[in-house]
PDB file of C-alpha atoms in Angstrom:
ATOM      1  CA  UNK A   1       0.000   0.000   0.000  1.00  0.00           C
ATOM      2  CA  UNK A   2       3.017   2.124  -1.029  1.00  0.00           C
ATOM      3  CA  UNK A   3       0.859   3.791  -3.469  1.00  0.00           C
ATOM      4  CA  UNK A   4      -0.666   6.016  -0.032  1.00  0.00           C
ATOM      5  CA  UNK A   5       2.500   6.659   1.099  1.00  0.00           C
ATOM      6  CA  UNK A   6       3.133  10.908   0.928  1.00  0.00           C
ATOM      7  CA  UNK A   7       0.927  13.663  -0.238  1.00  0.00           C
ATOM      8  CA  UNK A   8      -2.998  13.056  -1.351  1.00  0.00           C
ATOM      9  CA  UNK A   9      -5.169  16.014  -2.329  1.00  0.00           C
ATOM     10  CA  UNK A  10      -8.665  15.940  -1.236  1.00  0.00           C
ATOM     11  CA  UNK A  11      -9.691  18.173  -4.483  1.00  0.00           C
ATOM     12  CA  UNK A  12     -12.268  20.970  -4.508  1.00  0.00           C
ATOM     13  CA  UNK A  13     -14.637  20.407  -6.961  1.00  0.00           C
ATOM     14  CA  UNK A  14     -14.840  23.602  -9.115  1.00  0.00           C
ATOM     15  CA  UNK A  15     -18.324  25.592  -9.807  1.00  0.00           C
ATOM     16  CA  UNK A  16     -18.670  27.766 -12.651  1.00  0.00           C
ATOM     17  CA  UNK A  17     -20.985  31.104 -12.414  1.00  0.00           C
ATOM     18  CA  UNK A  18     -24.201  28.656 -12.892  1.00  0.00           C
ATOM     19  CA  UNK A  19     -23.680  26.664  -9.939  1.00  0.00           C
ATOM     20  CA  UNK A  20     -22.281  24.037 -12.698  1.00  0.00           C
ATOM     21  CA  UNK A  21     -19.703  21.099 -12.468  1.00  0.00           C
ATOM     22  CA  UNK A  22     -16.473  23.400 -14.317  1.00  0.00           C
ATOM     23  CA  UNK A  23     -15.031  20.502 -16.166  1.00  0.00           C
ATOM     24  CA  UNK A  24     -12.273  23.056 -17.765  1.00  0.00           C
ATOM     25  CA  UNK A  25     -11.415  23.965 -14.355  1.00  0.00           C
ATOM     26  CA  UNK A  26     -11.446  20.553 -12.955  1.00  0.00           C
ATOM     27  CA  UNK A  27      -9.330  19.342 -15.987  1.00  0.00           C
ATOM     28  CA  UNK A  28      -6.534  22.620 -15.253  1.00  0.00           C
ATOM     29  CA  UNK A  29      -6.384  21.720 -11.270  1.00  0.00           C
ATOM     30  CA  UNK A  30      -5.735  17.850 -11.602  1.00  0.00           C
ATOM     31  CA  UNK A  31      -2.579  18.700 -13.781  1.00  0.00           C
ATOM     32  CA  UNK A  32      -1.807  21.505 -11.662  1.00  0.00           C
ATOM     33  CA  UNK A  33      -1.445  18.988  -8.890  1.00  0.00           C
ATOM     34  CA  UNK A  34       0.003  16.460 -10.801  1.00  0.00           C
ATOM     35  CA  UNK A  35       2.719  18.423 -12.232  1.00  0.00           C
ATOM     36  CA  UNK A  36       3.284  19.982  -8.365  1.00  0.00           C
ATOM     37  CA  UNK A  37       4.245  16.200  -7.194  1.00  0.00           C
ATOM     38  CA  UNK A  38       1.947  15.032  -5.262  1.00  0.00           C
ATOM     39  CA  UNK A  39       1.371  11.203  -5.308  1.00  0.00           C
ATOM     40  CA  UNK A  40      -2.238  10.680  -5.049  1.00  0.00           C
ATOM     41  CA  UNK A  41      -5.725  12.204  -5.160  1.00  0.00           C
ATOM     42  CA  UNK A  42      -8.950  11.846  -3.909  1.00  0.00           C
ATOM     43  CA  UNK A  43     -11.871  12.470  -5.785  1.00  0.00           C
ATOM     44  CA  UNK A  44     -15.444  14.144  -3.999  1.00  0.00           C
ATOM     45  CA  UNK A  45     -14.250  13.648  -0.382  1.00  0.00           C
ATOM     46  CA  UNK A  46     -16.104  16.028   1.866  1.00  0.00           C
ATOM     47  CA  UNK A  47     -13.568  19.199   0.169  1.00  0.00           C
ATOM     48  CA  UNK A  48     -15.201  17.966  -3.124  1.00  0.00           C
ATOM     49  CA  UNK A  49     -18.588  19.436  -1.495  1.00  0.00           C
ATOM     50  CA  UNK A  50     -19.944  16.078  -2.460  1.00  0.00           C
ATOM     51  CA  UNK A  51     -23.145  16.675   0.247  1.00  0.00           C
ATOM     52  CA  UNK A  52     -24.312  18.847  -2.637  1.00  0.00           C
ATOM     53  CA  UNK A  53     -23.756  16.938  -5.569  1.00  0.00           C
ATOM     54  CA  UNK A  54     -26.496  14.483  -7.230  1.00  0.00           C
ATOM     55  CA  UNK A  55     -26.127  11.235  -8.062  1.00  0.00           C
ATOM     56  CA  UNK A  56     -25.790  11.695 -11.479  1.00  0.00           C
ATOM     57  CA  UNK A  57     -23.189  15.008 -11.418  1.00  0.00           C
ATOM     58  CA  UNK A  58     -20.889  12.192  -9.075  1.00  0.00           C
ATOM     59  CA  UNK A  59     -20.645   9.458 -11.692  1.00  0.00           C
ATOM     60  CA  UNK A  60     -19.219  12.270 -14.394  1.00  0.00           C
ATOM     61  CA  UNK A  61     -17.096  13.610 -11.961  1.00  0.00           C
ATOM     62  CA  UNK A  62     -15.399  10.248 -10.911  1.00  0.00           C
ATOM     63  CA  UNK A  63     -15.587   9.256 -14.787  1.00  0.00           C
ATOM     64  CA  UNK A  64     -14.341  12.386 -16.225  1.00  0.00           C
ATOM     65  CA  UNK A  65     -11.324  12.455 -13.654  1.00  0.00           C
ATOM     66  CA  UNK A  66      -9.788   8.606 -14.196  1.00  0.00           C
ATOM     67  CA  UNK A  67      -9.928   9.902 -17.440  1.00  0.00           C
ATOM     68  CA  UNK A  68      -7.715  13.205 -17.142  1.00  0.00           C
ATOM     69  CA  UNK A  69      -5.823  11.278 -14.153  1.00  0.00           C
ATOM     70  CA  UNK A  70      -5.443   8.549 -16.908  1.00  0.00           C
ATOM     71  CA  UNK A  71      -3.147   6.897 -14.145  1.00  0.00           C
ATOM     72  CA  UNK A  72      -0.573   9.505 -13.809  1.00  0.00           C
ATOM     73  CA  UNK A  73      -0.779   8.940 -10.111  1.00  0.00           C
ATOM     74  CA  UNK A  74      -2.960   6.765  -7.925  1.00  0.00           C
ATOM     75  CA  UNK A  75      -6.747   7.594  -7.461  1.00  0.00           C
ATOM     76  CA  UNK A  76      -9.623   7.770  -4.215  1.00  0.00           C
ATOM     77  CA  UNK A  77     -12.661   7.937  -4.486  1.00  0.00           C
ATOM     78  CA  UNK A  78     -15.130   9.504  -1.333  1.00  0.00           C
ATOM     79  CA  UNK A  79     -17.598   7.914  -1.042  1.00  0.00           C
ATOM     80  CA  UNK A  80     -19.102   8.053   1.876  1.00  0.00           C
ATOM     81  CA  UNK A  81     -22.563   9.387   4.642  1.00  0.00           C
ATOM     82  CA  UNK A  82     -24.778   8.150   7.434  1.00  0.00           C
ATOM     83  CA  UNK A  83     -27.264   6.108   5.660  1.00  0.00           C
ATOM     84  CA  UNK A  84     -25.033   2.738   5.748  1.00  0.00           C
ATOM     85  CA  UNK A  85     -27.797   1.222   2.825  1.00  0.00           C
ATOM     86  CA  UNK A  86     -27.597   3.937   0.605  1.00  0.00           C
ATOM     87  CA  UNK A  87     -23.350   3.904   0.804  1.00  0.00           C
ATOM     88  CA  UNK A  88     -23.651   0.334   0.364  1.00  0.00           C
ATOM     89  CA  UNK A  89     -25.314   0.852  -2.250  1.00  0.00           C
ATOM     90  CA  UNK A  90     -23.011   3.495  -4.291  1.00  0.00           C
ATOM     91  CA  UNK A  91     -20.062   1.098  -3.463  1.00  0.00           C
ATOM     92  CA  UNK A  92     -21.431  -2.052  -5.165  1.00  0.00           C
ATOM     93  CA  UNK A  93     -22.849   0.257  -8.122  1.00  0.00           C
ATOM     94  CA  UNK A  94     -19.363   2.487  -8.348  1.00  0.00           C
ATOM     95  CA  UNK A  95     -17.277   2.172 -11.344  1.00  0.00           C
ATOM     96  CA  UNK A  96     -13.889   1.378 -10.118  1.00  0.00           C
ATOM     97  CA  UNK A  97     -11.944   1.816 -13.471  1.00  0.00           C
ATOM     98  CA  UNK A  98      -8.944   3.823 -12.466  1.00  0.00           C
ATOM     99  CA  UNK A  99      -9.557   3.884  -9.157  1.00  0.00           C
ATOM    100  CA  UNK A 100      -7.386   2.537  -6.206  1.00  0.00           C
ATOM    101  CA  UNK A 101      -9.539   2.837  -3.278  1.00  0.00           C
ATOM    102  CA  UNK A 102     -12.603   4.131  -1.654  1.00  0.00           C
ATOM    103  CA  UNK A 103     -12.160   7.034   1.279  1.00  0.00           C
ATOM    104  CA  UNK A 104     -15.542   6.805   3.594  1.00  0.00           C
ATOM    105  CA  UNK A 105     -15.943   8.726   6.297  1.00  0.00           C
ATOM    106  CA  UNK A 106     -17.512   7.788   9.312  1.00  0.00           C
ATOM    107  CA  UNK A 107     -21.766   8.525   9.539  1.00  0.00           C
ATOM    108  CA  UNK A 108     -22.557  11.864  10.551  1.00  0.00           C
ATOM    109  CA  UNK A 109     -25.524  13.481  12.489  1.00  0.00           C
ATOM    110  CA  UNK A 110     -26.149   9.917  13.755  1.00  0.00           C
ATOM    111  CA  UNK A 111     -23.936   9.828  16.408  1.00  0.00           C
ATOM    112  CA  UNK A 112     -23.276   6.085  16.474  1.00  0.00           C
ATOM    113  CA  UNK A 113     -22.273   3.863  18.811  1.00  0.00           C
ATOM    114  CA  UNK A 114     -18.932   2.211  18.442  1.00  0.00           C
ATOM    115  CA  UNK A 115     -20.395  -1.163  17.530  1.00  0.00           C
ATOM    116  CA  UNK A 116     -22.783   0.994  14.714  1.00  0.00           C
ATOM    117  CA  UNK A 117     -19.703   2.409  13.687  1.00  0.00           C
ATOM    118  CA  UNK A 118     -17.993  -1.133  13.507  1.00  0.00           C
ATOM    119  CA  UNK A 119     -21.289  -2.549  11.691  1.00  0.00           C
ATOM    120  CA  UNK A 120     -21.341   0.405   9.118  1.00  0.00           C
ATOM    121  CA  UNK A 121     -17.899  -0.024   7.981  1.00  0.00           C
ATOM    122  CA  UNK A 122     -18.204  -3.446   7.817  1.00  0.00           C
ATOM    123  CA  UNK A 123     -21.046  -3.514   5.819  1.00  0.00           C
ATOM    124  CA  UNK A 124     -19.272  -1.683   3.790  1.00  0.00           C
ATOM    125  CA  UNK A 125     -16.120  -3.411   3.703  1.00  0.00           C
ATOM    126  CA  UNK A 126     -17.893  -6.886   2.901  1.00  0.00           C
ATOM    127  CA  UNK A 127     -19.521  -5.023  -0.423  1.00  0.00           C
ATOM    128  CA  UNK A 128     -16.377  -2.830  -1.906  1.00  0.00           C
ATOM    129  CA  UNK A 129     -14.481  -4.285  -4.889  1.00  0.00           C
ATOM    130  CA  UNK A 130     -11.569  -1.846  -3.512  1.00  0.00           C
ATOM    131  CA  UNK A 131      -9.573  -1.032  -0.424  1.00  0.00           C
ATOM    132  CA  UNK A 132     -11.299   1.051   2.152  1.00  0.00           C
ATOM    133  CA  UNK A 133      -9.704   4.352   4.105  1.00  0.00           C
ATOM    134  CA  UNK A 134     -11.646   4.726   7.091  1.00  0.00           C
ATOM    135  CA  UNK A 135     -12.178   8.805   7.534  1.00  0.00           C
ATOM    136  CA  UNK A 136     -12.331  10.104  11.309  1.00  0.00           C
ATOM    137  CA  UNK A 137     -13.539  13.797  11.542  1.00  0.00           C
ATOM    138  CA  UNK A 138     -15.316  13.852  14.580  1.00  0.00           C
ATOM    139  CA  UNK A 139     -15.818  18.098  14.515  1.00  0.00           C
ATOM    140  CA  UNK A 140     -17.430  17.055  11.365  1.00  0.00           C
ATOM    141  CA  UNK A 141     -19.445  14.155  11.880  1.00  0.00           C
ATOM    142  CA  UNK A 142     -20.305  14.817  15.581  1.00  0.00           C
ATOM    143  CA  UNK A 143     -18.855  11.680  16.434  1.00  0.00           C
ATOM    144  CA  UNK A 144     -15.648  10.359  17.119  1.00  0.00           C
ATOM    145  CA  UNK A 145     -13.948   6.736  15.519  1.00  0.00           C
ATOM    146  CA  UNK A 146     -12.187   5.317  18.581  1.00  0.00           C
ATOM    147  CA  UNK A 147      -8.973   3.957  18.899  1.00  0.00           C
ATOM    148  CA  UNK A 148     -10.152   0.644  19.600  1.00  0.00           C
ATOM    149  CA  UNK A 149     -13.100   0.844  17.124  1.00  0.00           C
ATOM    150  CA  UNK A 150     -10.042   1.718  14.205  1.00  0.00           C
ATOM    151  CA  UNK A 151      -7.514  -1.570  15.431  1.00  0.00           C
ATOM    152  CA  UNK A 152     -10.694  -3.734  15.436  1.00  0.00           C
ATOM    153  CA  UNK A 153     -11.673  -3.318  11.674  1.00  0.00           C
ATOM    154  CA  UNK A 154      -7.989  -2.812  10.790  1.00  0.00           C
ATOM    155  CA  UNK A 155      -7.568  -6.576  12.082  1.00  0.00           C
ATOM    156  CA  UNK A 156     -10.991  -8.113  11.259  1.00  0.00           C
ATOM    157  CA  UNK A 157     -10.947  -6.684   7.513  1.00  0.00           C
ATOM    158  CA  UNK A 158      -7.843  -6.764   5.085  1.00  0.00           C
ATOM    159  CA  UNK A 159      -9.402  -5.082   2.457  1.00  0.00           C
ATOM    160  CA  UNK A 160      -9.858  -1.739   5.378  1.00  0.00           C
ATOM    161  CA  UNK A 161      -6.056  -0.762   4.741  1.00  0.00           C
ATOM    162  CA  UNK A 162      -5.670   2.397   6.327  1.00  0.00           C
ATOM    163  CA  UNK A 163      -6.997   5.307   8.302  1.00  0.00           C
ATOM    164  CA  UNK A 164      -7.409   9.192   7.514  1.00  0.00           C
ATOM    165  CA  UNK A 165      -7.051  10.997  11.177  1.00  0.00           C
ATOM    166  CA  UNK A 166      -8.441  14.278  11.310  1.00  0.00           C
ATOM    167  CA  UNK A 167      -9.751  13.748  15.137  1.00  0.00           C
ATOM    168  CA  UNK A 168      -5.966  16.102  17.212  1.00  0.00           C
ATOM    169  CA  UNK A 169      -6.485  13.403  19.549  1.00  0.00           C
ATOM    170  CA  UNK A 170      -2.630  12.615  20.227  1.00  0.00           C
ATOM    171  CA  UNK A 171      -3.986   9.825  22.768  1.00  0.00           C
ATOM    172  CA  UNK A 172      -5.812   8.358  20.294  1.00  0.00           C
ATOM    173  CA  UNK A 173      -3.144   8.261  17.695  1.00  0.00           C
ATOM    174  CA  UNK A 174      -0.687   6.817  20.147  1.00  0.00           C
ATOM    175  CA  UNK A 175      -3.164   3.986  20.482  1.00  0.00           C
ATOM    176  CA  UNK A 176      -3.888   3.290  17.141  1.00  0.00           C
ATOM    177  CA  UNK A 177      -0.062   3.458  16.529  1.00  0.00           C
ATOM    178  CA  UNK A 178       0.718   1.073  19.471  1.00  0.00           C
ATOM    179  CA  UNK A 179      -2.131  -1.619  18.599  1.00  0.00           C
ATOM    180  CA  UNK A 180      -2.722  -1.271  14.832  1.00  0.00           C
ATOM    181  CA  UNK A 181      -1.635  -3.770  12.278  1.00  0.00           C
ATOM    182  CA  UNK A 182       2.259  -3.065  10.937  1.00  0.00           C
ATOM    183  CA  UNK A 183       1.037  -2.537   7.581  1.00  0.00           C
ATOM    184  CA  UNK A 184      -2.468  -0.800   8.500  1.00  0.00           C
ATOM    185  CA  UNK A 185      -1.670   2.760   6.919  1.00  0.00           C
ATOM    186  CA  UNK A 186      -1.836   5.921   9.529  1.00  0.00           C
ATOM    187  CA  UNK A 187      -2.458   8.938   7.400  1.00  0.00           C
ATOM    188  CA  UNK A 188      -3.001  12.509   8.867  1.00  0.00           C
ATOM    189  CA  UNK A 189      -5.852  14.049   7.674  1.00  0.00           C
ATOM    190  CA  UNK A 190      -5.588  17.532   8.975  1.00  0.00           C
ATOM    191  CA  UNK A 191      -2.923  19.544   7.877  1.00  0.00           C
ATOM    192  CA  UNK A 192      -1.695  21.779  10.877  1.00  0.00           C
ATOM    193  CA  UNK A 193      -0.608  18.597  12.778  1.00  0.00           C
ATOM    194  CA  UNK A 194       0.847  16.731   9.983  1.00  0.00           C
ATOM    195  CA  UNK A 195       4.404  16.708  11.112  1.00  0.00           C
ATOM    196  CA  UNK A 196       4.034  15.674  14.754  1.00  0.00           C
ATOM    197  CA  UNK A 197       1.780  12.935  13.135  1.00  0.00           C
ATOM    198  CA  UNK A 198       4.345  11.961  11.156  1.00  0.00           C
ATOM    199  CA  UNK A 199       6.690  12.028  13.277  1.00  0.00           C
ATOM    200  CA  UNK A 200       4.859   8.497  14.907  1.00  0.00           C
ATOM    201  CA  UNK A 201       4.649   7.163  12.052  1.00  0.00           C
ATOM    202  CA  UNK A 202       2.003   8.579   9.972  1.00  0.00           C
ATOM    203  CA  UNK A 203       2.357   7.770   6.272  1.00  0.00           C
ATOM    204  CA  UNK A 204       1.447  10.990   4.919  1.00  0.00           C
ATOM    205  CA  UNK A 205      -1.403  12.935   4.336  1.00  0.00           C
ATOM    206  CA  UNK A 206      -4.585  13.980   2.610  1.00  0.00           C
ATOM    207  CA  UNK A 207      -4.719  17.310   2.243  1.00  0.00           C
ATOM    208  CA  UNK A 208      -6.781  20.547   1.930  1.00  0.00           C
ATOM    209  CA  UNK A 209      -4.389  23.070   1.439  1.00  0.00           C
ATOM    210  CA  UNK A 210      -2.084  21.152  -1.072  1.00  0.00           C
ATOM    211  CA  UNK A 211      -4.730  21.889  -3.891  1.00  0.00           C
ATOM    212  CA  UNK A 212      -3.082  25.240  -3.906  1.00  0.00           C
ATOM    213  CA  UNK A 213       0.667  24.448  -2.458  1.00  0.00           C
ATOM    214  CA  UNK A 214       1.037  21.093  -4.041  1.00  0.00           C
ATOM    215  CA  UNK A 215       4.721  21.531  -4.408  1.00  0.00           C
ATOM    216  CA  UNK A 216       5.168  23.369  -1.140  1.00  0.00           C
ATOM    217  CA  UNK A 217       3.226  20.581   0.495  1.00  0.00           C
ATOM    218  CA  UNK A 218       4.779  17.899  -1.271  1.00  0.00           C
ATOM    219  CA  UNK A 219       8.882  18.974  -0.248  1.00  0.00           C
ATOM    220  CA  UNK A 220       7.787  19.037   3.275  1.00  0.00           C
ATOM    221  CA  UNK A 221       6.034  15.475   3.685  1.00  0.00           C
ATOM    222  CA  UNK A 222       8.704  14.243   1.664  1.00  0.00           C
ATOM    223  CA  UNK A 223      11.177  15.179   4.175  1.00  0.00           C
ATOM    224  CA  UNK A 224       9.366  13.973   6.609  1.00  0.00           C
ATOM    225  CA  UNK A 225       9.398  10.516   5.020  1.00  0.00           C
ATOM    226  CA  UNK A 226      13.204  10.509   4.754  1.00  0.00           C
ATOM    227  CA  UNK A 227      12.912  10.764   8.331  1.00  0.00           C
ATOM    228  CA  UNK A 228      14.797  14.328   8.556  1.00  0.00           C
ATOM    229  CA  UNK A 229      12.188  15.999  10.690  1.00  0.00           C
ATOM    230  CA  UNK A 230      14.403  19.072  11.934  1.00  0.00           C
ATOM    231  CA  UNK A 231      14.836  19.907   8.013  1.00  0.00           C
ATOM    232  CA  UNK A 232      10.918  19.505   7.766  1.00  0.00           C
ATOM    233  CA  UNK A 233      10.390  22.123  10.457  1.00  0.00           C
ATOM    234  CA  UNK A 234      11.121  24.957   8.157  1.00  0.00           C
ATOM    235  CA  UNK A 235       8.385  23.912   5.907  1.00  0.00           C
ATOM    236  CA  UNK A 236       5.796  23.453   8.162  1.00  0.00           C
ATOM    237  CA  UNK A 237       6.514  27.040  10.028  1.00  0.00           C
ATOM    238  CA  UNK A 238       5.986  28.231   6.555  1.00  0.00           C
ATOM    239  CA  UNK A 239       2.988  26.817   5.898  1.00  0.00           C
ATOM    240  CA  UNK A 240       0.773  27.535   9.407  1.00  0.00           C
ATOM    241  CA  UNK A 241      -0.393  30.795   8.614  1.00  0.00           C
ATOM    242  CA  UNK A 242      -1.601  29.850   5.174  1.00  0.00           C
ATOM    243  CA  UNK A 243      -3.434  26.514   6.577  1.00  0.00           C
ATOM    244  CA  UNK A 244      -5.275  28.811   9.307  1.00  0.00           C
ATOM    245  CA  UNK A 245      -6.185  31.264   6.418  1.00  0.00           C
ATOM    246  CA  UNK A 246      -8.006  28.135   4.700  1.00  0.00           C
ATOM    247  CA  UNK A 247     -10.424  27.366   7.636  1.00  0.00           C
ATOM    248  CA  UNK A 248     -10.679  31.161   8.799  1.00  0.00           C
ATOM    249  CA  UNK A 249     -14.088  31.463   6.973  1.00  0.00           C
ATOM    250  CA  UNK A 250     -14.398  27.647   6.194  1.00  0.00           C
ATOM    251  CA  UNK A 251     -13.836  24.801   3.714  1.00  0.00           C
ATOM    252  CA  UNK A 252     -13.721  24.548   0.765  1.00  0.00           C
ATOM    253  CA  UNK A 253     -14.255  28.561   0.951  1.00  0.00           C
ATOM    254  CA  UNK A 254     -10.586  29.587   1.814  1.00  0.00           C
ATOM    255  CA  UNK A 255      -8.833  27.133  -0.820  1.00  0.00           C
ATOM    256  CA  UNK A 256     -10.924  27.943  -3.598  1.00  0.00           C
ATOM    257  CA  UNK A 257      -9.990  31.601  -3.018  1.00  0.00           C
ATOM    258  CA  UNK A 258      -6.431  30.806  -3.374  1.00  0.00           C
ATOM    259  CA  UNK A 259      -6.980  28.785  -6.417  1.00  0.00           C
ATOM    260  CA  UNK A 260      -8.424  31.676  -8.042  1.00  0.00           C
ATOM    261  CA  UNK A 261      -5.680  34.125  -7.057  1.00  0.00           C
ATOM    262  CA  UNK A 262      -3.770  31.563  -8.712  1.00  0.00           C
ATOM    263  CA  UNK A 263      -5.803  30.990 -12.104  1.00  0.00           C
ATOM    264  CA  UNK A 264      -5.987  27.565 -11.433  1.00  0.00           C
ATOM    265  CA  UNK A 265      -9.919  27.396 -11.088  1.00  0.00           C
ATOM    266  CA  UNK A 266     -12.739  29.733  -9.875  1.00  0.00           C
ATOM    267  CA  UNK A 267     -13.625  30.231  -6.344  1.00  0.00           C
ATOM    268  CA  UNK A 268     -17.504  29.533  -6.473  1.00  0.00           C
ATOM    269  CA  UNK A 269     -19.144  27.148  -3.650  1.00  0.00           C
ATOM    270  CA  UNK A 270     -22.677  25.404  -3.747  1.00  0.00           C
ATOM    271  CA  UNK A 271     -25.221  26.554  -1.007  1.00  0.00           C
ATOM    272  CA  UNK A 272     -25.217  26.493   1.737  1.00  0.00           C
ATOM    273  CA  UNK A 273     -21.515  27.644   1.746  1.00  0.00           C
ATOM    274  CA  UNK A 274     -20.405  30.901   0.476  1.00  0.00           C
ATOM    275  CA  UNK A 275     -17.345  32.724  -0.361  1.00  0.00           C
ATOM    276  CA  UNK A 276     -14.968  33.709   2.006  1.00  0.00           C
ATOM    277  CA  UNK A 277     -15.355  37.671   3.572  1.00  0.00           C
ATOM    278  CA  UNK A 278     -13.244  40.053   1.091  1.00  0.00           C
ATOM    279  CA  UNK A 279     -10.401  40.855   4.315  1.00  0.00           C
ATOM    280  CA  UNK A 280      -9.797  37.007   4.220  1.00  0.00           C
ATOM    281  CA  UNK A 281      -9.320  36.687   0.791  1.00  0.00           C
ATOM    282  CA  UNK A 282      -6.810  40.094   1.216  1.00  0.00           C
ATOM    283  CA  UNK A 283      -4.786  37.900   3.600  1.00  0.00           C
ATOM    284  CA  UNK A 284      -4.857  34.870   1.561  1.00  0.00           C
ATOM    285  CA  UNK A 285      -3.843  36.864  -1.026  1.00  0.00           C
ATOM    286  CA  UNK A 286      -0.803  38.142   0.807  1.00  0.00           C
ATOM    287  CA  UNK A 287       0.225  35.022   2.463  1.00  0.00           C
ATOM    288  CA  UNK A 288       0.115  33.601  -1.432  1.00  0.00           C
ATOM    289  CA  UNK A 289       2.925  36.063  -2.155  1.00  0.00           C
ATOM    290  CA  UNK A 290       4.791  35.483   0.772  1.00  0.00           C
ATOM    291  CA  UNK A 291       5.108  31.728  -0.215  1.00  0.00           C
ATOM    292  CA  UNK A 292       5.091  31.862  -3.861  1.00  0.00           C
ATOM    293  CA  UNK A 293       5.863  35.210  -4.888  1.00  0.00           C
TER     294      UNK A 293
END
């Protein structure tokens, strides 16, 4: 499971004017990232807005991007919510050409139990054609994934291969660290804490912020993986002020600003989020140039 190993991109899913899918832009940001190094993407996770996409505007999406991606890198699909039939469902009906694996985030709203937890993902793991990456975002979801709830489908299921962590719990990641499966993937799935996650022994991340820094993003996980973690410092300090900008006024909001100060796509959301206030998107702006120029 190499192929999970570094930077993934959890991409935005660009709008145009209409409220329409922007194919062209779309198109422009998966080479963007490509050609910024980062090793694999993830198609309509939660950054993807995929809450307000149809059923229909999903199976283009995921079609139209194996196509660009035409396996340049490796490819995840989110697919994901809190009505375990209806995920099920879009699992055994998804077409997996070019795809690697399937990113599903825990149920929200719900508020599960562990064991409903446990039973969801297994339901789902005993339908999917591809690997699973469990998805803990508990100031999401309004639940949490525990520690023990992770190690018990990492050993009951080999086909649920890794984990995306986005809960700061550092007592829960030393758990999962401690008990989980040697080759059960820990992946950091917020990027302000990526480094200290790394540092024991997270694989990588998927990210929010590397749709607009791929390259920037991409230098510093790297050095993480060849272990040098005092070198990686520098790129992380460089990075925090930029990552808070991108949740300031909320996500996707914040990144899609930057990729429109950087021509790579537009910056328009689907209700019920809007764009971000105009003295955010001054200090993205000027945080851009202090990083890029």
């Amino acid at each position: 499971m190499e192929m999970f190993h570094g930077t993934g991109v959890a991409m935005v899913t660009p709008f145009d004017a209409n409220g329409q899918v922007d194919y062209a832009g779309l198109e422009n940001l998966i080479d963007y990232l490509i050609e910024g190094g980062i090793n694999y993407l993830v198609s309509l996770g939660t950054t993807g807005e995929s809450a307000t996409l149809n059923k229909e505007e999903k199976k283009k999406i995921w079609a139209f991007t194996a196509e660009k991606v035409n396996k340049r890198v490796n490819l995840v699909a989110g697919i994901g919510g809190n009505n375990t039939h209806e995920v099920v469902e879009a699992v055994k009906e998804f077409d997996t050409n070019g795809y690697d694996a399937i990113l599903s985030a825990s149920p929200y709203y719900n508020k599960p139990t562990q064991e409903g937890i446990y039973q969801h993902y297994k339901a789902i793991a005993e339908s999917a054609a591809l690997p699973i990456i469990l998805y803990n975002v508990p100031g999401r979801t309004g639940s949490n994934v525990s520690a023990e709830t992770t190690v018990r489908l990492a050993n009951d299921f080999k086909n649920i291969i890794g984990t995306k962590e986005a809960s700061g719990n550092f007592d829960q990641f030393n758990q999962i660290m401690r008990d989980k499966p040697a080759d059960f993937l820990f992946i950091s799935g917020d990027d302000p804490v990526t480094l200290p996650m790394m540092a024991m022994g997270a694989v990588g991340l998927i990210s929010v912020i590397g749709n607009a820094l791929p390259k920037e993003l991409s230098a510093m996980v790297n050095t993480c993986l060849s272990g040098n973690f005092k070198a990686a410092q520098q790129g992380h300090y460089e990075l925090i002020e930029f990552t808070r900008l991108m949740f300031a006024d909320g996500s996707p909001g914040g990144i899609k600003t930057a990729l429109k100060q950087l021509g790579v796509c537009g910056d328009a959301l689907r209700l019920p989020l809007v764009q971000v206030s105009e003295p955010v998107a001054n200090k993205i702006a000027a945080e851009l140039k202090n990083i890029v120029g």
